[in-house]
Amino acid sequence: MKIGMVCYPSYGGSGVVATELGYALGERGHEVHFISSARPFRLRRFHEKLFYHEVSDVSYPVFKYPPYTLLLANKIVEVANYVGLDLIHAHYAIPHSISAYLAKQMMTKQIPLVTTLHGTDVTLVGAFEEFHLLTCLALRVSDQVTAVSRALARETEATFGSFDQDIKVIPNFIDPKMYLPKEGLTAKCKEHFAPYGEKILVHISNFREVKRVVDVVRIFALVEKVVASRLLLVGDGPEMARVEREVLKLGLERKVQFLGKQENVQDILQMADIFLLPSEQESFGLVALEAMVCGVPVVASRVGGLPEVVQHGKTGYLADVGDIEGMSKAVLKLLTDHSLYQVFSEQAATWARETFPVERAVQSYESVYDSVVRNS
Ligand code: GMT
């Protein structure tokens, strides 16, 4: 099959999901054409079945902003006509499915549209009523809508009502082979960041408000009073200045390291003892899965799809949003009981590997593709 994969290129789980799905589909003989405003950040390895088409940019005095949605629609048609796409798979309803819908109006041969919801599609509408009708349109005109967790499917139906097609839940996935420790590197990095054997806590995100990175710092502040530890903060975004201020306010600048945006998060996760994700909202929390496959227990908030990803009391602990004390106690429970920690670490790796394998997800997407193509 020839698949047009429309996704955001920037750091974030949806781009990772689209790209890794692309590689897995390529391995199974499909041709995958990524259509995006820049090369998706995980699309680095060459694969003979994977292609990248960049959406062009225009600058014209009357445009206050470049009309990305229109340019994307145009690029989708261009690629579909030239390579003969069998379907479009849009990650995010707004704006990608809307662009795909527009593209379809310009095509001579009709091809189906699959939309995968990643979460912010729905929360965005919660924040901006202006997107409500557009999202309804995207859901209605998609031949199949998928969601990355049961919680997200439920929330979408609660917000937008039900449509002809039920939303199909295809949980995000992981390829454990990509997360194997690299000989010597983990030990070298551990020695660098925690020279006296301190425990290492890690948080990775795009530092949006929804990630509550200030909570991460506050949880760490309580932990490090009891157990010698270090905090590694990976990523960048709008909350950065506030987080830096909190670190300084708490006098933690020698114990907290900002690593900025990183591509190989697996190398960082390999040296972590605990992963923190105290988000306000999280439709899945792919990064928690990445941590667990590295054997790192996760302490996170009990919200959205996180209870489907992190097994409370087995692969980590969940607490209410903003429960800084509860989360710090959970971290301390794991860090002060070696045998409990070992059990959690093994359970986390096994659960991630066995419950979210890439093979299962790619088969689910393939059967969605087969069915929409058959019925189109
Ligand atoms: O969380 C973000 O800000 C990024 C966003 C994205 O586009 O990657 O993440 C969403 O999609 C991920 C992949 O499906 C999920 O793992 C994240 O939970 C989801 N983020 C939110 O729901 C806040």
mmCIF file of C-alpha atoms and ligand atoms in Angstrom:
data_model
loop_
_atom_site.group_PDB
_atom_site.id
_atom_site.type_symbol
_atom_site.label_atom_id
_atom_site.label_comp_id
_atom_site.label_asym_id
_atom_site.label_seq_id
_atom_site.Cartn_x
_atom_site.Cartn_y
_atom_site.Cartn_z
ATOM 1 C CA MET A 1 0.000 0.000 0.000
ATOM 2 C CA LYS A 2 1.083 3.596 -0.520
ATOM 3 C CA ILE A 3 0.338 5.667 2.560
ATOM 4 C CA GLY A 4 0.485 9.461 2.901
ATOM 5 C CA MET A 5 1.474 10.078 6.542
ATOM 6 C CA VAL A 6 0.690 13.626 7.689
ATOM 7 C CA CYS A 7 2.221 14.613 11.028
ATOM 8 C CA TYR A 8 3.933 17.328 13.035
ATOM 9 C CA PRO A 9 7.696 17.197 12.663
ATOM 10 C CA SER A 10 8.644 18.673 16.027
ATOM 11 C CA TYR A 11 9.572 17.009 19.312
ATOM 12 C CA GLY A 12 6.548 15.232 20.716
ATOM 13 C CA GLY A 13 4.944 11.845 20.936
ATOM 14 C CA SER A 14 2.674 12.138 17.912
ATOM 15 C CA GLY A 15 5.629 12.658 15.574
ATOM 16 C CA VAL A 16 7.408 9.709 17.187
ATOM 17 C CA VAL A 17 4.337 7.491 16.778
ATOM 18 C CA ALA A 18 3.871 8.487 13.116
ATOM 19 C CA THR A 19 7.537 7.964 12.310
ATOM 20 C CA GLU A 20 7.981 4.637 14.091
ATOM 21 C CA LEU A 21 4.735 3.421 12.527
ATOM 22 C CA GLY A 22 6.179 4.462 9.158
ATOM 23 C CA TYR A 23 9.353 2.430 9.711
ATOM 24 C CA ALA A 24 7.339 -0.604 10.830
ATOM 25 C CA LEU A 25 5.050 -0.311 7.787
ATOM 26 C CA GLY A 26 8.098 0.043 5.539
ATOM 27 C CA GLU A 27 9.494 -3.184 6.987
ATOM 28 C CA ARG A 28 6.242 -4.884 6.048
ATOM 29 C CA GLY A 29 6.576 -3.759 2.433
ATOM 30 C CA HIS A 30 4.381 -0.643 2.412
ATOM 31 C CA GLU A 31 5.507 2.625 0.902
ATOM 32 C CA VAL A 32 5.168 5.513 3.349
ATOM 33 C CA HIS A 33 5.200 9.144 2.241
ATOM 34 C CA PHE A 34 5.634 11.602 5.122
ATOM 35 C CA ILE A 35 4.117 14.991 4.391
ATOM 36 C CA SER A 36 5.148 17.621 6.916
ATOM 37 C CA SER A 37 6.453 21.155 7.314
ATOM 38 C CA ALA A 38 9.934 19.846 8.211
ATOM 39 C CA ARG A 39 11.592 16.452 8.396
ATOM 40 C CA PRO A 40 10.070 14.595 11.391
ATOM 41 C CA PHE A 41 12.801 14.538 14.037
ATOM 42 C CA ARG A 42 12.870 10.748 14.364
ATOM 43 C CA LEU A 43 12.991 10.224 10.580
ATOM 44 C CA ARG A 44 16.756 9.890 10.522
ATOM 45 C CA ARG A 45 17.553 6.316 9.451
ATOM 46 C CA PHE A 46 17.415 5.739 5.689
ATOM 47 C CA HIS A 47 14.784 3.242 4.604
ATOM 48 C CA GLU A 48 14.139 2.435 0.956
ATOM 49 C CA LYS A 49 10.357 2.471 1.499
ATOM 50 C CA LEU A 50 10.152 5.802 3.353
ATOM 51 C CA PHE A 51 9.873 9.181 1.619
ATOM 52 C CA TYR A 52 9.620 12.726 2.884
ATOM 53 C CA HIS A 53 7.757 15.558 1.141
ATOM 54 C CA GLU A 54 8.172 19.020 2.609
ATOM 55 C CA VAL A 55 5.244 21.422 2.639
ATOM 56 C CA SER A 56 6.489 24.580 0.996
ATOM 57 C CA ASP A 57 6.329 27.953 2.666
ATOM 58 C CA VAL A 58 5.213 31.172 1.021
ATOM 59 C CA SER A 59 5.758 34.739 1.978
ATOM 60 C CA TYR A 60 3.394 37.326 0.581
ATOM 61 C CA PRO A 61 2.701 40.749 2.085
ATOM 62 C CA VAL A 62 -1.059 40.292 2.428
ATOM 63 C CA PHE A 63 -0.663 37.088 4.467
ATOM 64 C CA LYS A 64 -0.218 37.913 8.128
ATOM 65 C CA TYR A 65 0.598 34.193 8.631
ATOM 66 C CA PRO A 66 1.621 31.701 5.929
ATOM 67 C CA PRO A 67 -1.528 29.644 5.086
ATOM 68 C CA TYR A 68 -0.006 26.304 6.208
ATOM 69 C CA THR A 69 -3.298 24.408 6.119
ATOM 70 C CA LEU A 70 -3.813 25.307 2.458
ATOM 71 C CA LEU A 71 -0.229 24.607 1.473
ATOM 72 C CA LEU A 72 -0.453 21.235 3.195
ATOM 73 C CA ALA A 73 -3.670 20.411 1.305
ATOM 74 C CA ASN A 74 -1.941 21.293 -1.935
ATOM 75 C CA LYS A 75 1.076 19.131 -1.107
ATOM 76 C CA ILE A 76 -1.152 16.164 -0.218
ATOM 77 C CA VAL A 77 -2.828 16.360 -3.647
ATOM 78 C CA GLU A 78 0.555 16.735 -5.369
ATOM 79 C CA VAL A 79 1.947 13.623 -3.634
ATOM 80 C CA ALA A 80 -1.268 11.622 -4.093
ATOM 81 C CA ASN A 81 -1.348 12.327 -7.827
ATOM 82 C CA TYR A 82 2.335 11.764 -8.413
ATOM 83 C CA VAL A 83 2.906 8.563 -6.423
ATOM 84 C CA GLY A 84 -0.661 7.244 -6.480
ATOM 85 C CA LEU A 85 -1.420 7.161 -2.739
ATOM 86 C CA ASP A 86 -3.925 4.561 -1.544
ATOM 87 C CA LEU A 87 -4.864 6.496 1.600
ATOM 88 C CA ILE A 88 -4.022 9.426 3.849
ATOM 89 C CA HIS A 89 -3.249 8.894 7.530
ATOM 90 C CA ALA A 90 -3.486 12.221 9.379
ATOM 91 C CA HIS A 91 -2.099 12.514 12.903
ATOM 92 C CA TYR A 92 -4.212 15.212 14.585
ATOM 93 C CA ALA A 93 -7.626 16.333 13.440
ATOM 94 C CA ILE A 94 -6.673 20.021 13.555
ATOM 95 C CA PRO A 95 -5.331 21.006 11.148
ATOM 96 C CA HIS A 96 -4.136 17.829 9.405
ATOM 97 C CA SER A 97 -7.464 16.065 8.768
ATOM 98 C CA ILE A 98 -9.013 19.324 7.630
ATOM 99 C CA SER A 99 -6.178 19.806 5.119
ATOM 100 C CA ALA A 100 -6.607 16.190 3.989
ATOM 101 C CA TYR A 101 -10.345 16.740 3.566
ATOM 102 C CA LEU A 102 -9.664 19.820 1.465
ATOM 103 C CA ALA A 103 -7.073 17.876 -0.547
ATOM 104 C CA LYS A 104 -9.680 15.206 -1.267
ATOM 105 C CA GLN A 105 -11.976 17.841 -2.795
ATOM 106 C CA MET A 106 -9.216 18.565 -5.320
ATOM 107 C CA MET A 107 -8.464 14.927 -6.219
ATOM 108 C CA THR A 108 -9.845 13.216 -9.266
ATOM 109 C CA LYS A 109 -9.533 9.747 -7.681
ATOM 110 C CA GLN A 110 -10.991 9.521 -4.150
ATOM 111 C CA ILE A 111 -8.863 7.905 -1.451
ATOM 112 C CA PRO A 112 -9.807 7.218 2.177
ATOM 113 C CA LEU A 113 -8.739 9.261 5.196
ATOM 114 C CA VAL A 114 -7.695 7.806 8.552
ATOM 115 C CA THR A 115 -7.375 10.244 11.472
ATOM 116 C CA THR A 116 -5.452 9.438 14.635
ATOM 117 C CA LEU A 117 -6.307 11.549 17.677
ATOM 118 C CA HIS A 118 -3.414 12.175 20.045
ATOM 119 C CA GLY A 119 -5.182 14.130 22.733
ATOM 120 C CA THR A 120 -4.533 17.776 22.309
ATOM 121 C CA ASP A 121 -7.090 17.646 19.464
ATOM 122 C CA VAL A 122 -9.767 17.368 22.118
ATOM 123 C CA THR A 123 -8.232 19.546 24.828
ATOM 124 C CA LEU A 124 -7.541 22.252 22.244
ATOM 125 C CA VAL A 125 -11.252 22.414 21.590
ATOM 126 C CA GLY A 126 -11.849 22.594 25.319
ATOM 127 C CA ALA A 127 -9.736 25.739 25.304
ATOM 128 C CA PHE A 128 -10.813 27.261 21.981
ATOM 129 C CA GLU A 129 -14.479 26.941 21.079
ATOM 130 C CA GLU A 130 -13.586 28.180 17.578
ATOM 131 C CA PHE A 131 -12.269 24.708 16.731
ATOM 132 C CA HIS A 132 -15.375 22.782 17.784
ATOM 133 C CA LEU A 133 -17.141 22.668 14.421
ATOM 134 C CA LEU A 134 -13.903 22.040 12.540
ATOM 135 C CA THR A 135 -13.066 19.075 14.754
ATOM 136 C CA CYS A 136 -16.612 17.722 14.289
ATOM 137 C CA LEU A 137 -16.067 17.983 10.534
ATOM 138 C CA ALA A 138 -12.704 16.205 10.745
ATOM 139 C CA LEU A 139 -14.255 13.354 12.741
ATOM 140 C CA ARG A 140 -17.237 13.080 10.401
ATOM 141 C CA VAL A 141 -15.296 13.039 7.133
ATOM 142 C CA SER A 142 -12.638 10.574 8.280
ATOM 143 C CA ASP A 143 -13.255 7.043 7.048
ATOM 144 C CA GLN A 144 -11.863 5.811 10.365
ATOM 145 C CA VAL A 145 -10.870 7.663 13.508
ATOM 146 C CA THR A 146 -8.411 6.070 15.902
ATOM 147 C CA ALA A 147 -7.416 7.202 19.398
ATOM 148 C CA VAL A 148 -4.262 6.339 21.317
ATOM 149 C CA SER A 149 -6.085 5.352 24.523
ATOM 150 C CA ARG A 150 -9.512 4.294 25.743
ATOM 151 C CA ALA A 151 -9.659 7.424 27.874
ATOM 152 C CA LEU A 152 -9.152 9.630 24.816
ATOM 153 C CA ALA A 153 -11.809 7.761 22.829
ATOM 154 C CA ARG A 154 -14.261 8.230 25.730
ATOM 155 C CA GLU A 155 -13.408 11.905 26.117
ATOM 156 C CA THR A 156 -13.772 12.518 22.377
ATOM 157 C CA GLU A 157 -17.204 10.914 22.326
ATOM 158 C CA ALA A 158 -18.224 12.874 25.406
ATOM 159 C CA THR A 159 -17.117 16.141 23.781
ATOM 160 C CA PHE A 160 -18.274 15.593 20.202
ATOM 161 C CA GLY A 161 -20.943 12.895 20.466
ATOM 162 C CA SER A 162 -20.817 9.699 18.452
ATOM 163 C CA PHE A 163 -20.425 9.375 14.695
ATOM 164 C CA ASP A 164 -21.230 6.652 12.147
ATOM 165 C CA GLN A 165 -17.948 4.920 12.883
ATOM 166 C CA ASP A 166 -16.856 4.014 16.404
ATOM 167 C CA ILE A 167 -13.463 5.350 17.374
ATOM 168 C CA LYS A 168 -10.966 2.507 17.247
ATOM 169 C CA VAL A 169 -8.458 2.461 20.088
ATOM 170 C CA ILE A 170 -4.911 1.611 19.004
ATOM 171 C CA PRO A 171 -2.589 2.227 21.938
ATOM 172 C CA ASN A 172 0.809 3.729 21.266
ATOM 173 C CA PHE A 173 3.625 1.223 21.029
ATOM 174 C CA ILE A 174 7.302 0.618 21.464
ATOM 175 C CA ASP A 175 10.086 -1.230 19.710
ATOM 176 C CA PRO A 176 12.215 -2.560 22.597
ATOM 177 C CA LYS A 177 15.204 -3.050 20.275
ATOM 178 C CA MET A 178 15.550 0.734 20.059
ATOM 179 C CA TYR A 179 15.943 1.048 23.833
ATOM 180 C CA LEU A 180 18.795 -1.337 24.539
ATOM 181 C CA PRO A 181 21.556 0.052 26.768
ATOM 182 C CA LYS A 182 24.738 1.011 24.955
ATOM 183 C CA GLU A 183 27.872 -0.667 26.253
ATOM 184 C CA GLY A 184 29.737 1.685 28.600
ATOM 185 C CA LEU A 185 27.683 4.791 27.800
ATOM 186 C CA THR A 186 25.198 4.457 30.663
ATOM 187 C CA ALA A 187 27.954 3.963 33.254
ATOM 188 C CA LYS A 188 29.949 6.904 31.863
ATOM 189 C CA CYS A 189 26.927 9.226 31.916
ATOM 190 C CA LYS A 190 25.849 8.064 35.372
ATOM 191 C CA GLU A 191 29.303 8.824 36.682
ATOM 192 C CA HIS A 192 29.141 12.268 35.111
ATOM 193 C CA PHE A 193 25.714 13.264 36.433
ATOM 194 C CA ALA A 194 25.781 11.371 39.733
ATOM 195 C CA PRO A 195 29.460 10.959 40.685
ATOM 196 C CA TYR A 196 28.705 9.878 44.273
ATOM 197 C CA GLY A 197 26.112 7.285 43.321
ATOM 198 C CA GLU A 198 23.187 9.686 43.729
ATOM 199 C CA LYS A 199 19.814 8.510 42.388
ATOM 200 C CA ILE A 200 18.767 10.018 39.077
ATOM 201 C CA LEU A 201 15.255 11.369 38.496
ATOM 202 C CA VAL A 202 14.321 12.280 34.931
ATOM 203 C CA HIS A 203 11.547 14.287 33.299
ATOM 204 C CA ILE A 204 11.171 14.734 29.538
ATOM 205 C CA SER A 205 8.593 16.972 27.890
ATOM 206 C CA ASN A 206 7.969 20.006 25.715
ATOM 207 C CA PHE A 207 7.673 22.177 28.861
ATOM 208 C CA ARG A 208 4.111 23.207 28.143
ATOM 209 C CA GLU A 209 1.994 24.289 31.112
ATOM 210 C CA VAL A 210 0.013 21.038 30.871
ATOM 211 C CA LYS A 211 3.188 19.092 31.815
ATOM 212 C CA ARG A 212 3.472 20.804 35.242
ATOM 213 C CA VAL A 213 7.268 20.840 35.165
ATOM 214 C CA VAL A 214 7.312 23.096 38.227
ATOM 215 C CA ASP A 215 5.725 20.173 40.103
ATOM 216 C CA VAL A 216 8.620 17.994 38.943
ATOM 217 C CA VAL A 217 11.044 20.386 40.639
ATOM 218 C CA ARG A 218 8.951 20.510 43.821
ATOM 219 C CA ILE A 219 8.682 16.713 43.992
ATOM 220 C CA PHE A 220 12.440 16.484 43.531
ATOM 221 C CA ALA A 221 12.997 19.048 46.292
ATOM 222 C CA LEU A 222 11.185 16.782 48.767
ATOM 223 C CA VAL A 223 12.971 13.643 47.546
ATOM 224 C CA GLU A 224 16.491 14.997 47.663
ATOM 225 C CA LYS A 225 16.072 16.008 51.314
ATOM 226 C CA VAL A 226 15.891 12.281 52.148
ATOM 227 C CA VAL A 227 17.852 10.501 49.409
ATOM 228 C CA ALA A 228 20.901 11.960 47.686
ATOM 229 C CA SER A 229 19.701 12.523 44.155
ATOM 230 C CA ARG A 230 19.941 14.516 40.944
ATOM 231 C CA LEU A 231 17.238 15.720 38.552
ATOM 232 C CA LEU A 232 17.721 15.742 34.781
ATOM 233 C CA LEU A 233 15.245 17.890 32.871
ATOM 234 C CA VAL A 234 15.056 17.174 29.162
ATOM 235 C CA GLY A 235 13.249 19.367 26.632
ATOM 236 C CA ASP A 236 12.376 22.999 26.258
ATOM 237 C CA GLY A 237 9.276 25.105 25.890
ATOM 238 C CA PRO A 238 7.160 27.968 27.214
ATOM 239 C CA GLU A 239 7.494 27.027 30.901
ATOM 240 C CA MET A 240 11.296 26.983 30.901
ATOM 241 C CA ALA A 241 11.806 30.377 32.599
ATOM 242 C CA ARG A 242 9.304 29.537 35.353
ATOM 243 C CA VAL A 243 10.999 26.185 35.968
ATOM 244 C CA GLU A 244 14.442 27.783 36.144
ATOM 245 C CA ARG A 245 13.103 30.322 38.637
ATOM 246 C CA GLU A 246 11.693 27.531 40.806
ATOM 247 C CA VAL A 247 15.018 25.688 40.778
ATOM 248 C CA LEU A 248 16.815 28.858 41.906
ATOM 249 C CA LYS A 249 14.149 29.676 44.505
ATOM 250 C CA LEU A 250 14.582 26.242 46.064
ATOM 251 C CA GLY A 251 18.398 26.488 45.898
ATOM 252 C CA LEU A 252 18.646 23.367 43.750
ATOM 253 C CA GLU A 253 20.801 24.693 40.926
ATOM 254 C CA ARG A 254 23.691 22.328 41.711
ATOM 255 C CA LYS A 255 21.409 19.311 41.729
ATOM 256 C CA VAL A 256 19.236 19.999 38.687
ATOM 257 C CA GLN A 257 20.595 19.790 35.159
ATOM 258 C CA PHE A 258 18.784 21.149 32.108
ATOM 259 C CA LEU A 259 19.698 19.050 29.085
ATOM 260 C CA GLY A 260 17.550 20.878 26.510
ATOM 261 C CA LYS A 261 15.993 19.116 23.535
ATOM 262 C CA GLN A 262 17.506 15.698 22.947
ATOM 263 C CA GLU A 263 17.030 13.195 20.154
ATOM 264 C CA ASN A 264 18.246 9.993 21.806
ATOM 265 C CA VAL A 265 16.136 9.996 24.928
ATOM 266 C CA GLN A 266 16.773 6.268 25.388
ATOM 267 C CA ASP A 267 20.393 7.004 26.373
ATOM 268 C CA ILE A 268 19.147 9.334 29.117
ATOM 269 C CA LEU A 269 16.381 6.996 30.251
ATOM 270 C CA GLN A 270 18.899 4.157 30.574
ATOM 271 C CA MET A 271 20.614 5.962 33.445
ATOM 272 C CA ALA A 272 17.401 7.030 35.210
ATOM 273 C CA ASP A 273 16.160 5.527 38.467
ATOM 274 C CA ILE A 274 12.713 7.173 38.370
ATOM 275 C CA PHE A 275 10.753 8.930 35.636
ATOM 276 C CA LEU A 276 8.382 11.755 36.663
ATOM 277 C CA LEU A 277 5.296 12.771 34.661
ATOM 278 C CA PRO A 278 2.944 14.842 36.865
ATOM 279 C CA SER A 279 0.931 16.209 33.895
ATOM 280 C CA GLU A 280 -2.395 17.979 34.154
ATOM 281 C CA GLN A 281 -3.591 16.023 31.119
ATOM 282 C CA GLU A 282 -2.032 13.188 29.135
ATOM 283 C CA SER A 283 -3.904 11.151 26.562
ATOM 284 C CA PHE A 284 -1.285 8.401 26.663
ATOM 285 C CA GLY A 285 2.153 9.505 27.873
ATOM 286 C CA LEU A 286 4.434 7.825 25.342
ATOM 287 C CA VAL A 287 7.510 8.949 27.219
ATOM 288 C CA ALA A 288 6.338 6.989 30.290
ATOM 289 C CA LEU A 289 6.255 3.883 28.118
ATOM 290 C CA GLU A 290 9.754 4.671 26.847
ATOM 291 C CA ALA A 291 10.950 4.941 30.444
ATOM 292 C CA MET A 292 9.327 1.667 31.488
ATOM 293 C CA VAL A 293 10.807 -0.305 28.595
ATOM 294 C CA CYS A 294 14.203 0.818 29.943
ATOM 295 C CA GLY A 295 13.217 -0.664 33.325
ATOM 296 C CA VAL A 296 12.519 2.729 34.901
ATOM 297 C CA PRO A 297 9.457 2.908 37.206
ATOM 298 C CA VAL A 298 7.210 5.908 36.578
ATOM 299 C CA VAL A 299 5.583 8.242 39.087
ATOM 300 C CA ALA A 300 2.805 10.149 37.326
ATOM 301 C CA SER A 301 -0.591 11.710 37.689
ATOM 302 C CA ARG A 302 -3.766 9.641 37.562
ATOM 303 C CA VAL A 303 -5.188 11.356 34.547
ATOM 304 C CA GLY A 304 -6.315 10.646 30.958
ATOM 305 C CA GLY A 305 -4.693 7.560 29.481
ATOM 306 C CA LEU A 306 -1.883 7.308 32.058
ATOM 307 C CA PRO A 307 -3.664 4.609 34.138
ATOM 308 C CA GLU A 308 -3.734 2.480 30.951
ATOM 309 C CA VAL A 309 0.011 2.900 30.552
ATOM 310 C CA VAL A 310 1.398 2.908 34.106
ATOM 311 C CA GLN A 311 0.213 0.096 36.392
ATOM 312 C CA HIS A 312 -0.254 1.685 39.806
ATOM 313 C CA GLY A 313 1.617 -0.371 42.439
ATOM 314 C CA LYS A 314 3.351 -2.551 39.822
ATOM 315 C CA THR A 315 5.257 -0.519 37.253
ATOM 316 C CA GLY A 316 5.088 2.792 39.105
ATOM 317 C CA TYR A 317 2.718 4.906 41.157
ATOM 318 C CA LEU A 318 -0.099 7.282 40.242
ATOM 319 C CA ALA A 319 -1.377 10.195 42.330
ATOM 320 C CA ASP A 320 -3.843 13.019 41.856
ATOM 321 C CA VAL A 321 -2.799 15.975 39.731
ATOM 322 C CA GLY A 322 -0.839 18.426 41.907
ATOM 323 C CA ASP A 323 -0.292 15.938 44.744
ATOM 324 C CA ILE A 324 3.379 16.798 45.111
ATOM 325 C CA GLU A 325 3.694 15.199 48.527
ATOM 326 C CA GLY A 326 2.026 11.968 47.380
ATOM 327 C CA MET A 327 4.312 11.738 44.364
ATOM 328 C CA SER A 328 7.446 12.441 46.392
ATOM 329 C CA LYS A 329 6.434 9.750 48.917
ATOM 330 C CA ALA A 330 5.939 7.299 46.038
ATOM 331 C CA VAL A 331 9.423 8.109 44.708
ATOM 332 C CA LEU A 332 10.941 7.685 48.172
ATOM 333 C CA LYS A 333 9.164 4.372 48.689
ATOM 334 C CA LEU A 334 10.882 3.037 45.567
ATOM 335 C CA LEU A 335 14.261 4.599 46.205
ATOM 336 C CA THR A 336 14.561 3.412 49.802
ATOM 337 C CA ASP A 337 13.574 -0.214 49.242
ATOM 338 C CA HIS A 338 16.010 -1.919 46.905
ATOM 339 C CA SER A 339 14.114 -5.174 46.486
ATOM 340 C CA LEU A 340 10.799 -3.375 45.855
ATOM 341 C CA TYR A 341 12.594 -1.218 43.297
ATOM 342 C CA GLN A 342 13.997 -4.275 41.492
ATOM 343 C CA VAL A 343 10.529 -5.858 41.273
ATOM 344 C CA PHE A 344 9.000 -2.637 39.880
ATOM 345 C CA SER A 345 11.838 -2.172 37.424
ATOM 346 C CA GLU A 346 11.471 -5.707 36.026
ATOM 347 C CA GLN A 347 7.687 -5.450 35.936
ATOM 348 C CA ALA A 348 7.906 -2.115 34.102
ATOM 349 C CA ALA A 349 10.193 -3.494 31.390
ATOM 350 C CA THR A 350 8.116 -6.658 30.907
ATOM 351 C CA TRP A 351 4.792 -4.802 30.881
ATOM 352 C CA ALA A 352 6.023 -2.244 28.326
ATOM 353 C CA ARG A 353 7.590 -4.919 26.103
ATOM 354 C CA GLU A 354 4.701 -7.374 26.209
ATOM 355 C CA THR A 355 1.685 -5.055 26.273
ATOM 356 C CA PHE A 356 2.710 -2.401 23.760
ATOM 357 C CA PRO A 357 4.742 -4.171 21.058
ATOM 358 C CA VAL A 358 5.135 -2.359 17.761
ATOM 359 C CA GLU A 359 4.082 -5.510 15.867
ATOM 360 C CA ARG A 360 0.598 -5.487 17.426
ATOM 361 C CA ALA A 361 0.048 -1.798 16.702
ATOM 362 C CA VAL A 362 1.236 -1.990 13.114
ATOM 363 C CA GLN A 363 -1.105 -4.936 12.479
ATOM 364 C CA SER A 364 -4.010 -2.949 13.930
ATOM 365 C CA TYR A 365 -3.227 0.023 11.687
ATOM 366 C CA GLU A 366 -2.860 -2.300 8.695
ATOM 367 C CA SER A 367 -6.286 -3.788 9.316
ATOM 368 C CA VAL A 368 -7.746 -0.258 9.560
ATOM 369 C CA TYR A 369 -6.066 0.607 6.236
ATOM 370 C CA ASP A 370 -7.351 -2.618 4.600
ATOM 371 C CA SER A 371 -10.869 -1.975 5.754
ATOM 372 C CA VAL A 372 -11.056 1.690 4.659
ATOM 373 C CA VAL A 373 -9.537 0.889 1.250
ATOM 374 C CA ARG A 374 -11.921 -2.071 0.792
ATOM 375 C CA ASN A 375 -14.938 0.075 1.662
ATOM 376 C CA SER A 376 -13.967 3.145 -0.355
HETATM 377 O O1 GMT B 1 1.968 16.295 25.006
HETATM 378 C C1 GMT B 1 2.274 17.072 24.125
HETATM 379 O O2 GMT B 1 2.351 18.258 24.319
HETATM 380 C C2 GMT B 1 2.675 16.580 22.772
HETATM 381 C C3 GMT B 1 1.618 15.731 22.127
HETATM 382 C C4 GMT B 1 2.157 15.332 20.754
HETATM 383 O O3 GMT B 1 1.703 15.873 19.779
HETATM 384 O O4 GMT B 1 3.012 14.486 20.698
HETATM 385 O O5 GMT B 1 1.395 14.552 22.910
HETATM 386 C C5 GMT B 1 0.165 13.909 22.769
HETATM 387 O O6 GMT B 1 0.346 12.768 21.916
HETATM 388 C C6 GMT B 1 1.242 11.771 22.425
HETATM 389 C C7 GMT B 1 1.355 10.658 21.374
HETATM 390 O O7 GMT B 1 0.149 10.000 21.164
HETATM 391 C C8 GMT B 1 0.748 11.240 23.777
HETATM 392 O O8 GMT B 1 1.652 10.274 24.271
HETATM 393 C C9 GMT B 1 0.627 12.405 24.770
HETATM 394 O O9 GMT B 1 0.058 11.915 25.967
HETATM 395 C C10 GMT B 1 -0.283 13.496 24.174
HETATM 396 N N1 GMT B 1 -0.258 14.674 25.045
HETATM 397 C C11 GMT B 1 -1.311 15.076 25.767
HETATM 398 O O10 GMT B 1 -2.365 14.474 25.800
HETATM 399 C C12 GMT B 1 -1.101 16.290 26.608
#
